[in-house]
CSV table of C-alpha atoms in Angstrom, one decimal:
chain,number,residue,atom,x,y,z
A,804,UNK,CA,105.4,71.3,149.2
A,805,UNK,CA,104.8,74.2,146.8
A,806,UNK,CA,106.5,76.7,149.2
A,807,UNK,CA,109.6,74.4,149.6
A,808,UNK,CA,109.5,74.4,145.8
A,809,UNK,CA,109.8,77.9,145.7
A,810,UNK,CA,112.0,78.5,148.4
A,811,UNK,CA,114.4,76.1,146.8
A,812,UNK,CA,114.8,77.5,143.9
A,813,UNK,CA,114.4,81.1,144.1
A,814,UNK,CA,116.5,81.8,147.4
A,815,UNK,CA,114.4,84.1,148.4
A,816,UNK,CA,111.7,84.2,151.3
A,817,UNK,CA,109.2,87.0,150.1
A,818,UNK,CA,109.1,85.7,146.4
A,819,UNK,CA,108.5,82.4,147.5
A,820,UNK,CA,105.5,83.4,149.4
A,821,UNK,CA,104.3,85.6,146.8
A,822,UNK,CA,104.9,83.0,143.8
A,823,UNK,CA,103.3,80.1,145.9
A,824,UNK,CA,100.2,82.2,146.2
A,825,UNK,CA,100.5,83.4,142.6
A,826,UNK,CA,100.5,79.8,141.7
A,827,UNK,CA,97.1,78.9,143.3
A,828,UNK,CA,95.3,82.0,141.8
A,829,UNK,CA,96.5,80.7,138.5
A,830,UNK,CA,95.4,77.1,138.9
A,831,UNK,CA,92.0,78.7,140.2
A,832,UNK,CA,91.3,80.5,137.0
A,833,UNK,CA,91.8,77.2,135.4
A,834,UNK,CA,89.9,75.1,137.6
A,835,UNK,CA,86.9,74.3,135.2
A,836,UNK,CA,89.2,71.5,133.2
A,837,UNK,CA,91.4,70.9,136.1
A,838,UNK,CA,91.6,67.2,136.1
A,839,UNK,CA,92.3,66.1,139.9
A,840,UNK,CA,94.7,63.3,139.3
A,841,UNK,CA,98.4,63.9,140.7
A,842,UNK,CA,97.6,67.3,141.7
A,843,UNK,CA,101.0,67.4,143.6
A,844,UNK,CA,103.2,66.6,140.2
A,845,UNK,CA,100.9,69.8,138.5
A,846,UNK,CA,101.5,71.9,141.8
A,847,UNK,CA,105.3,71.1,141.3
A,848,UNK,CA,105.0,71.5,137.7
A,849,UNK,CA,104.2,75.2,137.3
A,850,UNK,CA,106.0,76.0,140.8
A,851,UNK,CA,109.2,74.9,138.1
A,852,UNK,CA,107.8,76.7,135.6
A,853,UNK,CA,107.6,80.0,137.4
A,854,UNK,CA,110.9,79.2,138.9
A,855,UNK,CA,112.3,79.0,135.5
A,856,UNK,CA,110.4,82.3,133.6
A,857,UNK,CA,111.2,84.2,136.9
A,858,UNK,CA,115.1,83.5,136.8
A,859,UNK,CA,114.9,84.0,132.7
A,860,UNK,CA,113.3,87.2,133.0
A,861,UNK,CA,115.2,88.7,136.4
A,862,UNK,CA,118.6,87.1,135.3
A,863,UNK,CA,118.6,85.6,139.1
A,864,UNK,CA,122.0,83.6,140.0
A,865,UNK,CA,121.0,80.5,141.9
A,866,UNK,CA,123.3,79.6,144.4
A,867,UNK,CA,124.1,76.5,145.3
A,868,UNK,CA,125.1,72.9,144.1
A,869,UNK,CA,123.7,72.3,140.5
A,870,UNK,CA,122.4,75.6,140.3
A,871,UNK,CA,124.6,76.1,137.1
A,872,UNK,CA,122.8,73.5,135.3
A,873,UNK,CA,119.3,74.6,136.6
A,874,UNK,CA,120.3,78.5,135.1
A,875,UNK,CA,121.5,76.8,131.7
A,876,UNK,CA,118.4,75.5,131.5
A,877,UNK,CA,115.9,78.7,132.9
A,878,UNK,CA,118.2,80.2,129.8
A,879,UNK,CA,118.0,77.8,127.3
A,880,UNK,CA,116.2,78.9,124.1
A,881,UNK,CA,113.4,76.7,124.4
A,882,UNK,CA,111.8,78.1,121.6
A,883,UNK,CA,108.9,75.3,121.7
A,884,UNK,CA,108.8,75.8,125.6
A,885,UNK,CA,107.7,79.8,125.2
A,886,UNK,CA,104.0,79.0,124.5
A,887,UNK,CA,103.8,75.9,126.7
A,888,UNK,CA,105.7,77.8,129.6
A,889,UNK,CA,102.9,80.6,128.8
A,890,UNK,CA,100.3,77.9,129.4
A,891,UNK,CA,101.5,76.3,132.1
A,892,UNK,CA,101.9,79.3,133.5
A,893,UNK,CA,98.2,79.8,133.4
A,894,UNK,CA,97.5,76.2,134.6
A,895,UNK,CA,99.0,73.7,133.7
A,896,UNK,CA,95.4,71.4,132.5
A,897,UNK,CA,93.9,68.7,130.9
A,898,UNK,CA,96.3,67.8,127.7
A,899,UNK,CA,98.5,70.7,128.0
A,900,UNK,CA,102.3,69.7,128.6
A,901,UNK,CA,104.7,71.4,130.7
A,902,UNK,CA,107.6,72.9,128.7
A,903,UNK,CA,110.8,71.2,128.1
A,904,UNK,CA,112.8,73.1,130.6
A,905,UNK,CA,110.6,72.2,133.6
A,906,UNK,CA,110.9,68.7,132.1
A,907,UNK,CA,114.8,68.9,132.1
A,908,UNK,CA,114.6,70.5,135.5
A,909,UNK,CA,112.7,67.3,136.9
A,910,UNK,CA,115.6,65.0,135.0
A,911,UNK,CA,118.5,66.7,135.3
A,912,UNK,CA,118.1,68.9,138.3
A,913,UNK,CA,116.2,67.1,140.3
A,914,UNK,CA,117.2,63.8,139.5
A,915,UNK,CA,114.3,61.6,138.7
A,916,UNK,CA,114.7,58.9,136.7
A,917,UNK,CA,113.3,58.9,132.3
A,918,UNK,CA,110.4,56.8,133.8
A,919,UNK,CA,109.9,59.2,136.7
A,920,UNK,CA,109.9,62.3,134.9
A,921,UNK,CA,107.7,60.7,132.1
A,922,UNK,CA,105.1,59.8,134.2
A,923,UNK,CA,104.8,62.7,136.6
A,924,UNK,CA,104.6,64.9,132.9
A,925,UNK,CA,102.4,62.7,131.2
A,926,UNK,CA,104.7,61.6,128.1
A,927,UNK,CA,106.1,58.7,127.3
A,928,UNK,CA,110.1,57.8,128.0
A,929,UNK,CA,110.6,58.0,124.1
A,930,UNK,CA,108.6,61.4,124.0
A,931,UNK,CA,110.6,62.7,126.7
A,932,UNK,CA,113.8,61.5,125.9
A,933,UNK,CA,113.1,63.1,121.9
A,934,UNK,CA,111.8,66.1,124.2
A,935,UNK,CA,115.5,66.7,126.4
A,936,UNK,CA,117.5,65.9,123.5
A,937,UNK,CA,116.7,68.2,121.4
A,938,UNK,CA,116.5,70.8,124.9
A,939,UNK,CA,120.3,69.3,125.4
A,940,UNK,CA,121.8,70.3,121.7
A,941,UNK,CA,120.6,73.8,122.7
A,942,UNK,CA,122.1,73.6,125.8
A,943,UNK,CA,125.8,71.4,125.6
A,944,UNK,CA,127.7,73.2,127.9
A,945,UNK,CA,125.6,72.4,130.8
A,946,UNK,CA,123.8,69.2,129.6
A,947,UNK,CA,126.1,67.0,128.1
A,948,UNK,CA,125.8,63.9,130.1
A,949,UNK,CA,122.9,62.1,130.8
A,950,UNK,CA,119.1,61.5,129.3
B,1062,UNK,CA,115.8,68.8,144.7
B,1063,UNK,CA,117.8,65.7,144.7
B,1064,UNK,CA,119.3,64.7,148.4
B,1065,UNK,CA,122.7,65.1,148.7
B,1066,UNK,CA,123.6,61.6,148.3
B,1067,UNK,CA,121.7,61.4,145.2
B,1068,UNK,CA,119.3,59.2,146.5
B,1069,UNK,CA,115.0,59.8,146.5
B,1070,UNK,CA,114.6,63.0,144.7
B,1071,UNK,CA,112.4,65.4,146.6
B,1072,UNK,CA,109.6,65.0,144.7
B,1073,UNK,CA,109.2,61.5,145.2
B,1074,UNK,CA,109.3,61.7,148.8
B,1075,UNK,CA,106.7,64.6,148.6
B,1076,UNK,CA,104.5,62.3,147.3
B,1077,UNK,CA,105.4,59.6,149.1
B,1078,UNK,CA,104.3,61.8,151.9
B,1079,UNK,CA,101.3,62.9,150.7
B,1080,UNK,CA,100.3,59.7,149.5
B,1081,UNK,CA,99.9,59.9,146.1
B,1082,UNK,CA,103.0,57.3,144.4
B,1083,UNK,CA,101.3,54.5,142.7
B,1084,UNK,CA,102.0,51.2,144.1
B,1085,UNK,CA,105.5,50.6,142.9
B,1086,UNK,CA,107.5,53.2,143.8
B,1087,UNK,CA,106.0,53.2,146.6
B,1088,UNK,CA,106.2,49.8,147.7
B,1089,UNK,CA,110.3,50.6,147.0
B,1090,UNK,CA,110.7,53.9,148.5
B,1091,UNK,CA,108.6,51.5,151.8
B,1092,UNK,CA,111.4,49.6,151.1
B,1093,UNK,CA,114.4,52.1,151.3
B,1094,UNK,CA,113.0,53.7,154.3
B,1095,UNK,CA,113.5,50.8,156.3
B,1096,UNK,CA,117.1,50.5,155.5
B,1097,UNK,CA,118.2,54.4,154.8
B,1098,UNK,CA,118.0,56.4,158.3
B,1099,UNK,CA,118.6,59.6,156.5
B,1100,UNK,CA,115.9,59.0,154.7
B,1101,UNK,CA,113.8,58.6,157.3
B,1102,UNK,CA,115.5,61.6,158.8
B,1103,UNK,CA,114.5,63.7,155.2
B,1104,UNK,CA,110.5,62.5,155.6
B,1105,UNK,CA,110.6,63.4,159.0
B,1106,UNK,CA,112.7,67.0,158.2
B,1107,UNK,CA,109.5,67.1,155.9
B,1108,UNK,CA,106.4,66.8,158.1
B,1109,UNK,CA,108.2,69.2,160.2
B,1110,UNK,CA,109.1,71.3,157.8
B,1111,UNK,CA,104.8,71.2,157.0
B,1112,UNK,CA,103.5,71.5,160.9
B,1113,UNK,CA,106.3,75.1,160.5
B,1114,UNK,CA,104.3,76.0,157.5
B,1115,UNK,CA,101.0,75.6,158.7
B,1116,UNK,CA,101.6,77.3,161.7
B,1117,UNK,CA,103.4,80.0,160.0
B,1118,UNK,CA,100.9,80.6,157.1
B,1119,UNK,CA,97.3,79.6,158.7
B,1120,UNK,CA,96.0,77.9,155.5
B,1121,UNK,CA,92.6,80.3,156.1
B,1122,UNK,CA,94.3,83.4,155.7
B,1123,UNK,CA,95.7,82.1,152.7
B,1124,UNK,CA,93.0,81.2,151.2
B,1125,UNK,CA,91.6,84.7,152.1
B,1126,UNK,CA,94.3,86.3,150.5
B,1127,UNK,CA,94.4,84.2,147.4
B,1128,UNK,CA,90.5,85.3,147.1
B,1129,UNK,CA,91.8,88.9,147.1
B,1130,UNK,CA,94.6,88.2,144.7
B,1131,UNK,CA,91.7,86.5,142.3
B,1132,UNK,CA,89.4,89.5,143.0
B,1133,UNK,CA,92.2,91.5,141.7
B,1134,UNK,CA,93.1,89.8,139.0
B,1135,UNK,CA,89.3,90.5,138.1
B,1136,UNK,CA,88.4,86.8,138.6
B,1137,UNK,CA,85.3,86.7,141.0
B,1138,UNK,CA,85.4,83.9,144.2
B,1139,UNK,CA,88.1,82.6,144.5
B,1140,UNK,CA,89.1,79.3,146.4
B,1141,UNK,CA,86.2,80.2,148.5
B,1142,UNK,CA,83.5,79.9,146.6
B,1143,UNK,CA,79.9,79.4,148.4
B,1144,UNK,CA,81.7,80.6,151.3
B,1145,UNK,CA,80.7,78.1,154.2
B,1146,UNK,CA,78.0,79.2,157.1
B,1147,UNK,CA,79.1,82.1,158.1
B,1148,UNK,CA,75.3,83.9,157.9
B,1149,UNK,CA,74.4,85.1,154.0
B,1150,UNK,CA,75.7,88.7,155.0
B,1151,UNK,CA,79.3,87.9,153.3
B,1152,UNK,CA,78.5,87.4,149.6
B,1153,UNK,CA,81.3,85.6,146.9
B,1154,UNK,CA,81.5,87.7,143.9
B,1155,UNK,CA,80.3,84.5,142.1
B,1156,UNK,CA,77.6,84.8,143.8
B,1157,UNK,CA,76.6,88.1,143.5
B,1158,UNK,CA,77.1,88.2,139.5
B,1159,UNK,CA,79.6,90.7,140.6
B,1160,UNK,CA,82.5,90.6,137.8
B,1161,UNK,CA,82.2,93.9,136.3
B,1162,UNK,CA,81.8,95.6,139.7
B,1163,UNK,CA,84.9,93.8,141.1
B,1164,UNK,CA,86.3,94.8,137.6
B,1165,UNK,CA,85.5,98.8,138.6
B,1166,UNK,CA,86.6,98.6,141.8
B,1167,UNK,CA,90.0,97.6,140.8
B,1168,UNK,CA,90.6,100.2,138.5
B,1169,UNK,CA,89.1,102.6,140.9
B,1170,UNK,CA,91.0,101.7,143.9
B,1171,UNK,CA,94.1,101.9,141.7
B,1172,UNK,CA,93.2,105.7,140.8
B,1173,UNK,CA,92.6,106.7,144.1
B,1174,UNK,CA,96.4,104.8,145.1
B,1175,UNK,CA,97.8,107.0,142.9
B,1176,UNK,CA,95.6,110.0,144.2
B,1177,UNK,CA,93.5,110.5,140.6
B,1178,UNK,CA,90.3,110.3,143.0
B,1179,UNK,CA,90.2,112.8,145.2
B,1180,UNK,CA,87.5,112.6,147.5
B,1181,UNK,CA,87.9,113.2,151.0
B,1182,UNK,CA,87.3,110.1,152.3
B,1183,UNK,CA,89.9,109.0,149.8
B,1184,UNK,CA,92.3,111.6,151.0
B,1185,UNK,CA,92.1,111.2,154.9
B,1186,UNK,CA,91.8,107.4,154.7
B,1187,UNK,CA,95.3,107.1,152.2
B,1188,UNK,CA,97.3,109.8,154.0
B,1189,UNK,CA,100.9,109.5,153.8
B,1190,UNK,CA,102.7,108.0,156.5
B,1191,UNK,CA,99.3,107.0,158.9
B,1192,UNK,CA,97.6,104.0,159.9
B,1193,UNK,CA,95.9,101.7,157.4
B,1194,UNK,CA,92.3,103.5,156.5
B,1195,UNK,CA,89.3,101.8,154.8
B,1196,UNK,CA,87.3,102.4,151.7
B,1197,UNK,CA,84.2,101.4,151.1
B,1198,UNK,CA,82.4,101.4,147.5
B,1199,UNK,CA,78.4,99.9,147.0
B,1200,UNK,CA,77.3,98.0,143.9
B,1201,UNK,CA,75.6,99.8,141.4
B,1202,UNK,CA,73.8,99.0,138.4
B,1203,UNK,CA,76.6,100.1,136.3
B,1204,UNK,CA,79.2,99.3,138.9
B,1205,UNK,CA,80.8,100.7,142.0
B,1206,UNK,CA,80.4,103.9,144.1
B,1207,UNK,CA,82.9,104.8,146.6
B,1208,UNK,CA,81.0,106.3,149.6
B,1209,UNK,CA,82.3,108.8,152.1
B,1210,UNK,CA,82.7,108.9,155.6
B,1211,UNK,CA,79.0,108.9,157.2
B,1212,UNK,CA,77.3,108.7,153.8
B,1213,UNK,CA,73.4,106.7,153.8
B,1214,UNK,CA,73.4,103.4,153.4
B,1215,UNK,CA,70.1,100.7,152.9
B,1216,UNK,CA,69.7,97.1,153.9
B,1217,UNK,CA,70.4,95.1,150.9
B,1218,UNK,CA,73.3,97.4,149.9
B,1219,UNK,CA,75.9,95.5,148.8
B,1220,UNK,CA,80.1,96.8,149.8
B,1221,UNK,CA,83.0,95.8,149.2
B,1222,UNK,CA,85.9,97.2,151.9
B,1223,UNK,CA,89.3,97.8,151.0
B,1224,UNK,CA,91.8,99.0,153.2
B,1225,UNK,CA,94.9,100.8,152.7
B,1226,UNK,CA,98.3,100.9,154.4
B,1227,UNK,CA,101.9,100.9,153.7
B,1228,UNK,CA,104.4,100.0,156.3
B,1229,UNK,CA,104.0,96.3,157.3
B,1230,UNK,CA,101.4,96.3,159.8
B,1231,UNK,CA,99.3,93.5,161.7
B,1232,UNK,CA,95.0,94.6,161.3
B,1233,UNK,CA,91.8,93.5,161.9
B,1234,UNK,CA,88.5,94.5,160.1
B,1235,UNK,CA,85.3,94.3,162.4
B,1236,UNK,CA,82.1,96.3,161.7
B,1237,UNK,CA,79.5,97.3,164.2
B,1238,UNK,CA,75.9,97.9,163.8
B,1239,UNK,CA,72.9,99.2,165.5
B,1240,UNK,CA,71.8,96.0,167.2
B,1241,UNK,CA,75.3,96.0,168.6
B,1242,UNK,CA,76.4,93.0,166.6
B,1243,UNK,CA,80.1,92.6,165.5
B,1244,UNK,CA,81.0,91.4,161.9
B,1245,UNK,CA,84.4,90.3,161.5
B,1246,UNK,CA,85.5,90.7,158.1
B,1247,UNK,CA,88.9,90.7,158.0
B,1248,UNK,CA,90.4,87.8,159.3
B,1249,UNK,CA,86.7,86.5,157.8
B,1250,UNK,CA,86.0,83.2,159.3
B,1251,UNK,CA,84.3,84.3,161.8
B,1252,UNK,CA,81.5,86.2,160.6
B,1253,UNK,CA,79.6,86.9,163.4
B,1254,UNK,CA,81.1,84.8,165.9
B,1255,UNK,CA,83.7,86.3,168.4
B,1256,UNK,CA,87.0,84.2,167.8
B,1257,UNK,CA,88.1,81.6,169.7
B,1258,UNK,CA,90.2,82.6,172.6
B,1259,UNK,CA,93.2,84.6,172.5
B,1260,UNK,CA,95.5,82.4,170.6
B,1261,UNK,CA,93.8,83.9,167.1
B,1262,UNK,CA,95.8,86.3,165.8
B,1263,UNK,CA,95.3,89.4,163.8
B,1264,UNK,CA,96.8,88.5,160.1
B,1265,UNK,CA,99.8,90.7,158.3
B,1266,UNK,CA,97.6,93.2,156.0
B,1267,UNK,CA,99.2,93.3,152.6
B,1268,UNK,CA,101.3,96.7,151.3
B,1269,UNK,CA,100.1,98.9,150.1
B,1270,UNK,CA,96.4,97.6,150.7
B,1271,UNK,CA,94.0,95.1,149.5
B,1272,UNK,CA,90.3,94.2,148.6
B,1273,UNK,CA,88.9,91.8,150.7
B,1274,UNK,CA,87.8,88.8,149.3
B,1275,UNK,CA,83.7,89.1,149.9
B,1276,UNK,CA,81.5,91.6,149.3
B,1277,UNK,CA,79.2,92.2,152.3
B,1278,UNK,CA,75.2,92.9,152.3
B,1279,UNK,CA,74.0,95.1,155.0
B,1280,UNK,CA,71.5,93.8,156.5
B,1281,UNK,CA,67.9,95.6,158.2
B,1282,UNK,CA,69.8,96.5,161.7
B,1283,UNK,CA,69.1,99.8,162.8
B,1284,UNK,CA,70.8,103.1,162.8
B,1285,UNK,CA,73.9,102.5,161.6
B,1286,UNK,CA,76.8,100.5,160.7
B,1287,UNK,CA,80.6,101.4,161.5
B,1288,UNK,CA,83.1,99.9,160.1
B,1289,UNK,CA,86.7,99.3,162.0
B,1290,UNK,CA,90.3,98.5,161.4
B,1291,UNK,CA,92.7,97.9,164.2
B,1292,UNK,CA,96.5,98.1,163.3
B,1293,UNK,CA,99.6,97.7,164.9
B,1294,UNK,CA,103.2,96.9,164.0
B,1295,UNK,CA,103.2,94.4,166.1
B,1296,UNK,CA,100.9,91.1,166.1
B,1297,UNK,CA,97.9,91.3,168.5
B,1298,UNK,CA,95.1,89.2,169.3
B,1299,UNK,CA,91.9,89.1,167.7
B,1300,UNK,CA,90.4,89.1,171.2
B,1301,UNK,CA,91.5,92.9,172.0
B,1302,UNK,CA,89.3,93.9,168.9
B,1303,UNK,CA,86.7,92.3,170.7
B,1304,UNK,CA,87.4,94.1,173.9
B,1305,UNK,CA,87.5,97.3,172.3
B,1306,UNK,CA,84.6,97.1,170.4
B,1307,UNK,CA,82.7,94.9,173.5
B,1308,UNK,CA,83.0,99.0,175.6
B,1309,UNK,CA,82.2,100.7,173.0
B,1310,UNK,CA,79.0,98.9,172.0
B,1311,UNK,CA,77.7,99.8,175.7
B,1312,UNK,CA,78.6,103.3,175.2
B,1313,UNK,CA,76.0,106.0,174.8
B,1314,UNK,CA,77.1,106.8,171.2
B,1315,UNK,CA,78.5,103.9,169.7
B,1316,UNK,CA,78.3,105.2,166.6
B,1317,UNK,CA,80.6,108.1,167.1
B,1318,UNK,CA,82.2,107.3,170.3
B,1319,UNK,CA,85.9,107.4,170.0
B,1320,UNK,CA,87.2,103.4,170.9
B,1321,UNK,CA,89.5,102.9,173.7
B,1322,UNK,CA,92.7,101.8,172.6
B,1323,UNK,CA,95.7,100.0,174.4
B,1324,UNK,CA,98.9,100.9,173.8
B,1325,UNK,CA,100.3,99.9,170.5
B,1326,UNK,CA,97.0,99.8,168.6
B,1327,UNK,CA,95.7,102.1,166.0
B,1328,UNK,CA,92.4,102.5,164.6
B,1329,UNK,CA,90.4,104.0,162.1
B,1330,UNK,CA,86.6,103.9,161.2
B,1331,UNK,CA,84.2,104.6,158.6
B,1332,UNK,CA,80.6,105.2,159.2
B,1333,UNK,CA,77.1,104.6,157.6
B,1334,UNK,CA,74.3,105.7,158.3
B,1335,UNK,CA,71.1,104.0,158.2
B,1336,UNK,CA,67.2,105.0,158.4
B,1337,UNK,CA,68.0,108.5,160.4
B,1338,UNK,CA,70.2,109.4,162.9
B,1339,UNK,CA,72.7,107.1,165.0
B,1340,UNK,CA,71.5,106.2,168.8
């Protein structure tokens, strides 16, 4: 799952590899407060969240369908998102949120539903919804419709 | 991502596969399967898509090579933590209260990279344009040695191997000691066991080189022990190691005998000497 993550969004064969195993060594070094529920929506979490820093910081041009929206959003100035994306990064643990763009990533680019996306990133719909809007005025060329 | 139709985002039907949607969703993606043949088609695309990823990427040697990337990144174990029954020769780093050596060994292996150690074991085993060498360093009290080629060793000396090598190559790492036991350390799961048949293959060795995962405590055999690692461009299996080192053990002079190689395989060794002089 986490490869197909990677592969997905980055496009790129060798960086997924190298990302996916990248993402266990940094769930290892926070496996003392790793919780063990839903370890698939954590896995996909900060396989999102290095999607998202890596195409930020290497200015990568996705490709495909949707791809637009999914770079608005690696771009967005999340200002609230660069210390969460910094701990998630690290392992994303016990009371620590993803950031706003991986949220908006599961809502907007991947399409789950509010009440999916809520639940898979442990807020609640209101929390969320408060969370993307304030991600969409930041964003309104790319985000305009839904949430 | 989301299917094209818009339908069960990926994620969902991840989960769905691996079993871990609550009751709801999915009693209703249950539901849409039954009904939506390209869904069915998408979880089936899925599993598939798995059994090609297993194959591809043996979940052992990526464990293995997320222990190195932890040992790297100075954090000690690993994934692999009380590594299971293969004999207490291989030692985690946890285990082995090893931190700060791991710590020195990184740095030092860096210098030597960039040629800022110049030893000559350092230099013949990182030459330019040859086949992946090894270097091996022993715990100290204030850290890590590396030795040379043929240097004394002790039982209870503890190593840590790291090889070198910079195209993209295919390798083994086997040792051999005076009892004429083989120690595989590099695909490790097989400790001292020979591998199972010939459908094991020898793993992709990382560019430009890596540390393995587990440090390694010689034990009281005799004589010597000789470390190997078997390259080739191409993938081989783990069973011609065994061949190889199978002659070489009923040699006169396995310490110093030069292995037999088939065509297409490389080798290099490094060897320690234990309690006098090789047999």
């Amino acid at each position: 799952m986490v490869l197909r993550r990677y592969r997905s969004l980055l496009k790129d064969e060798e960086k997924a590899r190298d990302a996916m195993q990248d993402t266990f060594v940094r769930l290892l070094k926070g496996r003392d407060r790793l919780t063990g529920e839903a370890p698939s929506s954590l896995l996909y979490c900060i396989a999102t969240n290095v999607c998202l820093n890596a195409m930020r910081s290497e200015k990568a041009r996705p490709a495909s369908a949707g791809d637009e929206m999914l770079e608005a959003i690696a771009g967005s100035d999340d200002v609230e998102a660069e210390g969460q994306a910094r701990i998630l990064a690290e392992g994303i643990l016990e009371r620590e949120e993803p950031s706003t763009r991986t949220m908006a990533v599961l809502h907007y680019v991947d399409g789950l539903t509010l009440e999916e996306t809520a639940a898979r990133v442990g807020l609640s719909v209101s929390g969320l919804r408060k969370r993307l809007g304030a991600l969409k005025r930041r964003s309104k060329s790319y985000l305009g419709e839904g949430g | 991502m989301m299917s094209e139709q818009g339908g069960v985002p990926d994620l969902l039907l991840e989960q769905y596969a691996l079993g871990e949607l609550g009751a709801v969703e999915k009693a209703r993606l249950d539901s849409l399967l039954e009904s939506d043949p390209g869904l069915r088609a998408r979880l089936a695309e899925l599993k598939a898509s798995d059994e090609e990823i297993l194959a591809e990427l043996p979940p052992a040697e990526i464990a293995a090579s997320i222990r190195r990337r932890m040992l790297v990144a100075g954090e000690p174990g690993g994934p692999g933590k009380g590594r299971s029954g293969r004999g207490p020769r291989f030692l985690s780093a946890r285990a082995l209260a090893f931190p700060a050596a791991a710590a020195v060994l990184v740095v030092a292996g860096a210098m030597m990279v960039r040629g800022l150690f110049p030893t000559p074991s350092a230099d013949r085993v990182l030459a330019k344009g040859g086949a992946p060498g090894l270097l091996v360093y022993r715990k100290t009290d204030s850290g890590a040695e590396l030795l040379a080629d043929g240097a004394r060793a002790a039982a209870g000396d503890v190593l840590q191997i790291k090889y070198s090598g910079g195209s993209p190559r295919f390798g083994v790492i086997v040792s051999l000691d005076g009892r004429g036991r083989i120690t595989w350390h590099l695909p490790s799961e097989y400790g001292d066991s020979a591998p199972a048949g010939p459908v094991s293959l020898a793993p992709r060795l990382e560019s430009p080189g890596a540390t393995l995962g587990s440090a390694y405590e010689l034990d009281d055999a005799p004589s010597f022990e000789r470390f190997f690692i078997f390259s080739s461009s191409d993938d081989f299996s783990l069973s011609v190691a065994s061949k190889i080192l199978g002659v070489l053990s009923r040699s006169p002079s396995p310490a110093e005998a030069r292995p037999s190689l088939p065509d297409g395989i490389e080798c290099k060794s490094f060897l320690l000497l234990k309690d006098g002089r090789p047999r």
